[in-house]
Amino acid sequence: MSEHPDALRLGLGHELDARVAEARGGLSGNDERILAFVREHLDELAFHTAESLAQGAGVSAAAVVRFARRLGFASFRELRERARDELQAARSEERAAAPVPSALGRKIERDIASLELLPQLLGDPFEAAATAIAGARTTWLLANRETYGLAVYVQRLMHHFREDVRLVDPSFADGLRALGPEDVVLVCTFRPYARLTLQLLGHARRAGARIVVVTDGRAHDFLDGSDIVLAVPVESPTLLLSFTPAVCVLEALAGRVATMDADRTHDVLESTARFLADHELVVDRALGAPRRGASASS
């Protein structure tokens, strides 16, 4: 660990000032951009990856790693751990008299922090993704293993207002033979990344379809420069990743697509409502329907 000699006495902001003073003159333009972003979002540093910080600062992930090293840290991970240590120390002081948070409480805190990062991480890519899906002939949902549930959920959401949303069966993906340049493939993949998802992603590119990838970073080698990437933080204090931020993004994306062609959305919603009513597929408690065996006048 390349601990700064004053690290134990200085807060992280002051420690950065001290390190920058030592490194000044050797900092590049990218370093200055990263430094400005870090100072403006110092409270969020503990939750960033190199990729998400790079996106916020408008540089590459490699530039973020070089920046950390120029300030005397062994890696970006060490800089982030320093921020986490300070955050944890501050929280410990605030909660010295409070009960230790439960496992559920810790997860909720972390999910809230991740959710608060989403607007700054996804502004332009989010709108680009919504525009691509709204203009597609067919939207295909592609995922495998744990993330397949995300694809099922967003397909169920979008079927309310789009008739051309197809869920790819991971065990029988033959339907993708119909894929074309007028289509969009929405891919959900988080570590560990399913091999079949990445193989089918390559097929979608070769077919000329637009690609929207919901994943946990922007620097993966399976991504292409033409992809629309929605990088979502999924870290969790539990054994498993947290898909709460991913669900939030997918729900917001479906909602945004629905508003982009209001007339079309209205027509499909009306058709869906008639179908549900004709087949009595749902129960509307607000209607006060009589219980079976009860008379209408009771």
mmCIF file of C-alpha atoms in Angstrom:
data_model
loop_
_atom_site.group_PDB
_atom_site.id
_atom_site.type_symbol
_atom_site.label_atom_id
_atom_site.label_comp_id
_atom_site.label_asym_id
_atom_site.label_seq_id
_atom_site.Cartn_x
_atom_site.Cartn_y
_atom_site.Cartn_z
ATOM 1 C CA MET A 1 0.000 0.000 0.000
ATOM 2 C CA SER A 2 1.390 3.378 -0.956
ATOM 3 C CA GLU A 3 -0.073 5.224 1.997
ATOM 4 C CA HIS A 4 0.589 8.908 2.070
ATOM 5 C CA PRO A 5 2.511 9.841 5.251
ATOM 6 C CA ASP A 6 -0.305 12.183 6.342
ATOM 7 C CA ALA A 7 -3.168 9.876 5.307
ATOM 8 C CA LEU A 8 -4.155 9.018 8.852
ATOM 9 C CA ARG A 9 -4.408 12.674 9.834
ATOM 10 C CA LEU A 10 -5.832 14.181 6.651
ATOM 11 C CA GLY A 11 -9.325 13.796 5.264
ATOM 12 C CA LEU A 12 -9.418 12.401 1.742
ATOM 13 C CA GLY A 13 -9.972 15.827 0.162
ATOM 14 C CA HIS A 14 -6.954 17.283 1.920
ATOM 15 C CA GLU A 15 -4.913 14.183 1.196
ATOM 16 C CA LEU A 16 -5.679 14.564 -2.520
ATOM 17 C CA ASP A 17 -4.586 18.192 -2.343
ATOM 18 C CA ALA A 18 -1.299 17.112 -0.783
ATOM 19 C CA ARG A 19 -0.718 14.398 -3.378
ATOM 20 C CA VAL A 20 -1.636 16.727 -6.247
ATOM 21 C CA ALA A 21 0.786 19.321 -4.947
ATOM 22 C CA GLU A 22 3.539 16.717 -5.102
ATOM 23 C CA ALA A 23 2.515 15.511 -8.571
ATOM 24 C CA ARG A 24 1.684 18.893 -10.123
ATOM 25 C CA GLY A 25 3.668 19.449 -13.279
ATOM 26 C CA GLY A 26 3.425 15.796 -14.169
ATOM 27 C CA LEU A 27 -0.345 15.768 -14.537
ATOM 28 C CA SER A 28 -1.841 15.497 -18.014
ATOM 29 C CA GLY A 29 -4.979 17.141 -19.345
ATOM 30 C CA ASN A 30 -6.891 13.936 -18.663
ATOM 31 C CA ASP A 31 -5.540 13.936 -15.105
ATOM 32 C CA GLU A 32 -6.897 17.430 -14.581
ATOM 33 C CA ARG A 33 -10.326 16.417 -15.897
ATOM 34 C CA ILE A 34 -10.407 13.394 -13.603
ATOM 35 C CA LEU A 35 -9.243 15.483 -10.644
ATOM 36 C CA ALA A 36 -11.980 18.073 -11.232
ATOM 37 C CA PHE A 37 -14.608 15.350 -11.435
ATOM 38 C CA VAL A 38 -13.328 13.585 -8.305
ATOM 39 C CA ARG A 39 -13.324 16.817 -6.291
ATOM 40 C CA GLU A 40 -16.868 17.602 -7.392
ATOM 41 C CA HIS A 41 -18.087 14.075 -6.590
ATOM 42 C CA LEU A 42 -15.799 13.136 -3.718
ATOM 43 C CA ASP A 43 -18.640 11.615 -1.695
ATOM 44 C CA GLU A 44 -19.356 9.189 -4.556
ATOM 45 C CA LEU A 45 -15.765 8.025 -5.105
ATOM 46 C CA ALA A 46 -16.210 5.038 -2.789
ATOM 47 C CA PHE A 47 -18.842 3.597 -5.137
ATOM 48 C CA HIS A 48 -17.157 4.154 -8.490
ATOM 49 C CA THR A 49 -15.389 1.655 -10.670
ATOM 50 C CA ALA A 50 -12.593 2.839 -12.930
ATOM 51 C CA GLU A 51 -15.051 2.547 -15.828
ATOM 52 C CA SER A 52 -17.858 4.548 -14.214
ATOM 53 C CA LEU A 53 -15.448 7.268 -13.068
ATOM 54 C CA ALA A 54 -13.976 7.405 -16.561
ATOM 55 C CA GLN A 55 -17.437 7.843 -18.040
ATOM 56 C CA GLY A 56 -18.239 10.657 -15.649
ATOM 57 C CA ALA A 57 -14.972 12.455 -16.388
ATOM 58 C CA GLY A 58 -15.102 11.839 -20.122
ATOM 59 C CA VAL A 59 -11.860 9.860 -20.308
ATOM 60 C CA SER A 60 -10.821 6.216 -20.639
ATOM 61 C CA ALA A 61 -10.614 3.717 -17.794
ATOM 62 C CA ALA A 62 -6.862 3.441 -18.466
ATOM 63 C CA ALA A 63 -6.537 7.198 -17.876
ATOM 64 C CA VAL A 64 -8.207 6.773 -14.471
ATOM 65 C CA VAL A 65 -5.699 4.056 -13.540
ATOM 66 C CA ARG A 66 -2.788 6.261 -14.628
ATOM 67 C CA PHE A 67 -4.213 9.189 -12.643
ATOM 68 C CA ALA A 68 -4.332 7.116 -9.448
ATOM 69 C CA ARG A 69 -0.738 5.992 -9.943
ATOM 70 C CA ARG A 70 0.490 9.517 -10.615
ATOM 71 C CA LEU A 71 -0.939 10.518 -7.248
ATOM 72 C CA GLY A 72 1.071 7.771 -5.581
ATOM 73 C CA PHE A 73 -1.587 5.100 -5.229
ATOM 74 C CA ALA A 74 -0.673 1.588 -6.312
ATOM 75 C CA SER A 75 -3.919 1.340 -8.288
ATOM 76 C CA PHE A 76 -7.341 2.895 -8.658
ATOM 77 C CA ARG A 77 -8.619 0.191 -6.302
ATOM 78 C CA GLU A 78 -6.362 1.598 -3.548
ATOM 79 C CA LEU A 79 -7.714 5.116 -4.105
ATOM 80 C CA ARG A 80 -11.264 3.804 -3.939
ATOM 81 C CA GLU A 81 -10.510 1.798 -0.790
ATOM 82 C CA ARG A 82 -9.155 4.973 0.808
ATOM 83 C CA ALA A 83 -12.465 6.686 -0.008
ATOM 84 C CA ARG A 84 -14.408 3.738 1.379
ATOM 85 C CA ASP A 85 -12.377 3.739 4.576
ATOM 86 C CA GLU A 86 -13.163 7.398 5.124
ATOM 87 C CA LEU A 87 -16.840 6.871 4.339
ATOM 88 C CA GLN A 88 -17.058 3.958 6.738
ATOM 89 C CA ALA A 89 -15.260 5.918 9.447
ATOM 90 C CA ALA A 90 -17.681 8.817 9.022
ATOM 91 C CA ARG A 91 -20.655 6.500 9.183
ATOM 92 C CA SER A 92 -19.227 4.790 12.250
ATOM 93 C CA GLU A 93 -19.006 8.131 14.022
ATOM 94 C CA GLU A 94 -22.563 9.032 13.016
ATOM 95 C CA ARG A 95 -23.907 5.719 14.213
ATOM 96 C CA ALA A 96 -21.790 5.119 17.275
ATOM 97 C CA ALA A 97 -24.885 5.147 19.454
ATOM 98 C CA ALA A 98 -27.130 3.449 16.903
ATOM 99 C CA PRO A 99 -27.696 -0.297 16.429
ATOM 100 C CA VAL A 100 -25.529 -2.105 13.875
ATOM 101 C CA PRO A 101 -27.435 -2.169 10.558
ATOM 102 C CA SER A 102 -28.912 -5.507 9.601
ATOM 103 C CA ALA A 103 -27.910 -7.325 6.411
ATOM 104 C CA LEU A 104 -31.070 -5.916 4.834
ATOM 105 C CA GLY A 105 -30.219 -2.418 6.046
ATOM 106 C CA ARG A 106 -26.700 -2.593 4.589
ATOM 107 C CA LYS A 107 -28.043 -3.782 1.250
ATOM 108 C CA ILE A 108 -30.632 -1.010 1.137
ATOM 109 C CA GLU A 109 -27.952 1.604 1.866
ATOM 110 C CA ARG A 110 -25.735 0.289 -0.905
ATOM 111 C CA ASP A 111 -28.587 0.054 -3.398
ATOM 112 C CA ILE A 112 -29.595 3.642 -2.667
ATOM 113 C CA ALA A 113 -26.022 4.796 -3.288
ATOM 114 C CA SER A 114 -25.916 2.890 -6.588
ATOM 115 C CA LEU A 115 -29.299 4.244 -7.673
ATOM 116 C CA GLU A 116 -28.166 7.802 -7.001
ATOM 117 C CA LEU A 117 -25.256 7.299 -9.423
ATOM 118 C CA LEU A 118 -27.457 6.258 -12.345
ATOM 119 C CA PRO A 119 -28.483 9.709 -13.679
ATOM 120 C CA GLN A 120 -24.886 10.849 -14.100
ATOM 121 C CA LEU A 121 -23.772 7.491 -15.528
ATOM 122 C CA LEU A 122 -26.533 6.993 -18.070
ATOM 123 C CA GLY A 123 -27.822 10.347 -19.343
ATOM 124 C CA ASP A 124 -26.961 10.274 -23.056
ATOM 125 C CA PRO A 125 -26.776 6.467 -23.493
ATOM 126 C CA PHE A 126 -30.194 6.086 -21.858
ATOM 127 C CA GLU A 127 -31.878 8.422 -24.349
ATOM 128 C CA ALA A 128 -30.021 6.786 -27.249
ATOM 129 C CA ALA A 129 -31.221 3.355 -26.102
ATOM 130 C CA ALA A 130 -34.829 4.513 -25.787
ATOM 131 C CA THR A 131 -34.733 6.123 -29.238
ATOM 132 C CA ALA A 132 -33.283 2.989 -30.833
ATOM 133 C CA ILE A 133 -35.905 0.705 -29.244
ATOM 134 C CA ALA A 134 -38.780 3.054 -30.060
ATOM 135 C CA GLY A 135 -37.769 3.054 -33.732
ATOM 136 C CA ALA A 136 -37.092 -0.676 -34.049
ATOM 137 C CA ARG A 137 -39.124 -3.089 -36.131
ATOM 138 C CA THR A 138 -38.611 -5.735 -33.434
ATOM 139 C CA THR A 139 -36.913 -5.577 -30.052
ATOM 140 C CA TRP A 140 -35.223 -8.806 -28.967
ATOM 141 C CA LEU A 141 -34.429 -9.455 -25.277
ATOM 142 C CA LEU A 142 -31.286 -11.524 -24.781
ATOM 143 C CA ALA A 143 -29.897 -12.904 -21.507
ATOM 144 C CA ASN A 144 -28.872 -16.159 -19.860
ATOM 145 C CA ARG A 145 -28.506 -17.697 -16.420
ATOM 146 C CA GLU A 146 -29.180 -15.279 -13.526
ATOM 147 C CA THR A 147 -29.827 -12.285 -15.767
ATOM 148 C CA TYR A 148 -32.517 -14.098 -17.768
ATOM 149 C CA GLY A 149 -35.016 -12.964 -15.138
ATOM 150 C CA LEU A 150 -34.255 -9.352 -16.040
ATOM 151 C CA ALA A 151 -35.000 -10.044 -19.709
ATOM 152 C CA VAL A 152 -38.273 -11.788 -18.817
ATOM 153 C CA TYR A 153 -39.323 -8.843 -16.660
ATOM 154 C CA VAL A 154 -38.622 -6.136 -19.235
ATOM 155 C CA GLN A 155 -40.410 -8.172 -21.916
ATOM 156 C CA ARG A 156 -43.467 -8.388 -19.648
ATOM 157 C CA LEU A 157 -43.317 -4.620 -19.142
ATOM 158 C CA MET A 158 -42.946 -3.730 -22.804
ATOM 159 C CA HIS A 159 -45.659 -6.100 -24.049
ATOM 160 C CA HIS A 160 -48.217 -3.670 -22.588
ATOM 161 C CA PHE A 161 -47.433 -1.092 -25.284
ATOM 162 C CA ARG A 162 -45.412 -2.890 -27.994
ATOM 163 C CA GLU A 163 -46.441 -5.959 -29.973
ATOM 164 C CA ASP A 164 -42.989 -6.557 -31.440
ATOM 165 C CA VAL A 165 -40.968 -7.494 -28.341
ATOM 166 C CA ARG A 166 -39.480 -10.989 -28.387
ATOM 167 C CA LEU A 167 -37.799 -12.865 -25.563
ATOM 168 C CA VAL A 168 -35.001 -15.141 -26.749
ATOM 169 C CA ASP A 169 -35.198 -18.598 -25.190
ATOM 170 C CA PRO A 170 -31.622 -19.400 -24.069
ATOM 171 C CA SER A 171 -32.116 -23.088 -24.859
ATOM 172 C CA PHE A 172 -33.720 -22.482 -28.264
ATOM 173 C CA ALA A 173 -32.457 -19.263 -29.825
ATOM 174 C CA ASP A 174 -33.383 -20.196 -33.401
ATOM 175 C CA GLY A 175 -35.775 -17.242 -33.665
ATOM 176 C CA LEU A 176 -32.770 -14.959 -34.034
ATOM 177 C CA ARG A 177 -32.467 -16.183 -37.620
ATOM 178 C CA ALA A 178 -35.046 -13.476 -38.430
ATOM 179 C CA LEU A 179 -32.838 -10.727 -36.983
ATOM 180 C CA GLY A 180 -32.137 -7.794 -39.287
ATOM 181 C CA PRO A 181 -30.808 -4.214 -39.459
ATOM 182 C CA GLU A 182 -34.230 -2.787 -38.549
ATOM 183 C CA ASP A 183 -34.142 -4.578 -35.196
ATOM 184 C CA VAL A 184 -32.696 -3.816 -31.766
ATOM 185 C CA VAL A 185 -31.220 -6.444 -29.447
ATOM 186 C CA LEU A 186 -31.356 -5.515 -25.756
ATOM 187 C CA VAL A 187 -28.716 -7.581 -23.975
ATOM 188 C CA CYS A 188 -28.454 -8.059 -20.189
ATOM 189 C CA THR A 189 -25.157 -9.550 -19.013
ATOM 190 C CA PHE A 190 -23.407 -9.240 -15.650
ATOM 191 C CA ARG A 191 -20.533 -11.143 -14.161
ATOM 192 C CA PRO A 192 -20.008 -13.999 -14.575
ATOM 193 C CA TYR A 193 -20.799 -13.307 -18.231
ATOM 194 C CA ALA A 194 -22.668 -16.166 -19.920
ATOM 195 C CA ARG A 195 -20.807 -17.519 -22.945
ATOM 196 C CA LEU A 196 -24.005 -18.077 -24.939
ATOM 197 C CA THR A 197 -25.106 -14.465 -24.428
ATOM 198 C CA LEU A 198 -21.807 -13.204 -25.821
ATOM 199 C CA GLN A 199 -21.956 -15.617 -28.762
ATOM 200 C CA LEU A 200 -25.471 -14.484 -29.675
ATOM 201 C CA LEU A 201 -24.384 -10.875 -29.215
ATOM 202 C CA GLY A 202 -21.779 -11.476 -31.914
ATOM 203 C CA HIS A 203 -24.457 -12.959 -34.187
ATOM 204 C CA ALA A 204 -26.647 -9.890 -33.657
ATOM 205 C CA ARG A 205 -23.795 -7.603 -34.735
ATOM 206 C CA ARG A 206 -23.160 -9.654 -37.863
ATOM 207 C CA ALA A 207 -26.864 -9.394 -38.699
ATOM 208 C CA GLY A 208 -26.552 -5.588 -38.553
ATOM 209 C CA ALA A 209 -28.970 -5.084 -35.647
ATOM 210 C CA ARG A 210 -28.608 -2.158 -33.236
ATOM 211 C CA ILE A 211 -27.203 -3.328 -29.900
ATOM 212 C CA VAL A 212 -28.122 -2.036 -26.430
ATOM 213 C CA VAL A 213 -26.115 -3.685 -23.634
ATOM 214 C CA VAL A 214 -27.062 -3.413 -19.960
ATOM 215 C CA THR A 215 -23.955 -4.515 -18.058
ATOM 216 C CA ASP A 216 -21.604 -3.539 -15.239
ATOM 217 C CA GLY A 217 -18.935 -1.565 -17.112
ATOM 218 C CA ARG A 218 -17.964 0.103 -20.393
ATOM 219 C CA ALA A 219 -14.507 -1.390 -20.923
ATOM 220 C CA HIS A 220 -15.379 -5.052 -21.542
ATOM 221 C CA ASP A 221 -13.722 -6.661 -24.545
ATOM 222 C CA PHE A 222 -17.084 -8.073 -25.666
ATOM 223 C CA LEU A 223 -18.409 -4.532 -26.280
ATOM 224 C CA ASP A 224 -18.147 -2.786 -29.642
ATOM 225 C CA GLY A 225 -17.759 0.914 -30.350
ATOM 226 C CA SER A 226 -21.185 1.010 -32.002
ATOM 227 C CA ASP A 227 -22.987 -0.502 -29.006
ATOM 228 C CA ILE A 228 -25.166 1.613 -26.728
ATOM 229 C CA VAL A 229 -23.890 0.661 -23.278
ATOM 230 C CA LEU A 230 -25.859 1.233 -20.072
ATOM 231 C CA ALA A 231 -23.236 0.640 -17.373
ATOM 232 C CA VAL A 232 -24.998 -0.157 -14.096
ATOM 233 C CA PRO A 233 -23.314 -0.608 -10.681
ATOM 234 C CA VAL A 234 -24.348 -3.949 -9.162
ATOM 235 C CA GLU A 235 -22.051 -4.210 -6.137
ATOM 236 C CA SER A 236 -23.667 -5.463 -2.960
ATOM 237 C CA PRO A 237 -22.649 -6.109 0.658
ATOM 238 C CA THR A 238 -24.216 -9.564 0.305
ATOM 239 C CA LEU A 239 -22.771 -12.651 -1.366
ATOM 240 C CA LEU A 240 -24.737 -11.957 -4.553
ATOM 241 C CA LEU A 241 -24.803 -9.038 -6.947
ATOM 242 C CA SER A 242 -27.649 -6.557 -6.590
ATOM 243 C CA PHE A 243 -29.845 -6.186 -9.669
ATOM 244 C CA THR A 244 -31.919 -3.444 -8.040
ATOM 245 C CA PRO A 245 -30.211 -0.684 -10.122
ATOM 246 C CA ALA A 246 -30.588 -2.770 -13.289
ATOM 247 C CA VAL A 247 -34.315 -3.223 -12.656
ATOM 248 C CA CYS A 248 -34.626 0.530 -12.114
ATOM 249 C CA VAL A 249 -32.899 1.249 -15.443
ATOM 250 C CA LEU A 250 -35.016 -1.273 -17.354
ATOM 251 C CA GLU A 251 -38.263 0.035 -15.863
ATOM 252 C CA ALA A 252 -37.294 3.613 -16.709
ATOM 253 C CA LEU A 253 -36.237 2.557 -20.208
ATOM 254 C CA ALA A 254 -39.560 0.824 -20.851
ATOM 255 C CA GLY A 255 -41.425 3.875 -19.572
ATOM 256 C CA ARG A 256 -39.416 6.215 -21.778
ATOM 257 C CA VAL A 257 -40.027 4.100 -24.885
ATOM 258 C CA ALA A 258 -43.751 4.141 -24.140
ATOM 259 C CA THR A 259 -43.844 7.954 -24.204
ATOM 260 C CA MET A 260 -41.996 8.296 -27.501
ATOM 261 C CA ASP A 261 -45.006 7.263 -29.599
ATOM 262 C CA ALA A 262 -48.021 8.065 -27.446
ATOM 263 C CA ASP A 263 -50.633 7.167 -30.088
ATOM 264 C CA ARG A 264 -49.132 3.746 -30.726
ATOM 265 C CA THR A 265 -48.791 3.111 -26.985
ATOM 266 C CA HIS A 266 -52.426 4.096 -26.410
ATOM 267 C CA ASP A 267 -53.668 1.756 -29.154
ATOM 268 C CA VAL A 268 -51.768 -1.249 -27.805
ATOM 269 C CA LEU A 269 -52.802 -0.511 -24.215
ATOM 270 C CA GLU A 270 -56.448 -0.377 -25.310
ATOM 271 C CA SER A 271 -56.102 -3.652 -27.197
ATOM 272 C CA THR A 272 -54.443 -5.296 -24.199
ATOM 273 C CA ALA A 273 -57.145 -4.049 -21.832
ATOM 274 C CA ARG A 274 -59.891 -5.457 -24.069
ATOM 275 C CA PHE A 275 -58.147 -8.810 -24.281
ATOM 276 C CA LEU A 276 -57.749 -9.011 -20.494
ATOM 277 C CA ALA A 277 -61.386 -8.072 -19.938
ATOM 278 C CA ASP A 278 -62.734 -10.483 -22.572
ATOM 279 C CA HIS A 279 -60.896 -13.406 -21.026
ATOM 280 C CA GLU A 280 -61.220 -12.304 -17.392
ATOM 281 C CA LEU A 281 -57.473 -12.718 -16.879
ATOM 282 C CA VAL A 282 -57.164 -10.264 -13.990
ATOM 283 C CA VAL A 283 -59.299 -9.252 -11.029
ATOM 284 C CA ASP A 284 -59.946 -5.557 -10.483
ATOM 285 C CA ARG A 285 -60.746 -5.251 -6.774
ATOM 286 C CA ALA A 286 -61.771 -1.628 -7.292
ATOM 287 C CA LEU A 287 -64.807 -2.779 -9.258
ATOM 288 C CA GLY A 288 -66.262 -4.416 -6.158
ATOM 289 C CA ALA A 289 -67.255 -7.562 -8.067
ATOM 290 C CA PRO A 290 -69.586 -9.776 -5.996
ATOM 291 C CA ARG A 291 -68.101 -12.858 -4.394
ATOM 292 C CA ARG A 292 -68.953 -16.157 -5.994
ATOM 293 C CA GLY A 293 -72.289 -17.373 -4.647
ATOM 294 C CA ALA A 294 -73.357 -13.909 -3.475
ATOM 295 C CA SER A 295 -76.261 -12.104 -5.093
ATOM 296 C CA ALA A 296 -75.684 -8.846 -6.908
ATOM 297 C CA SER A 297 -77.914 -7.041 -4.427
ATOM 298 C CA SER A 298 -76.222 -8.369 -1.270
#
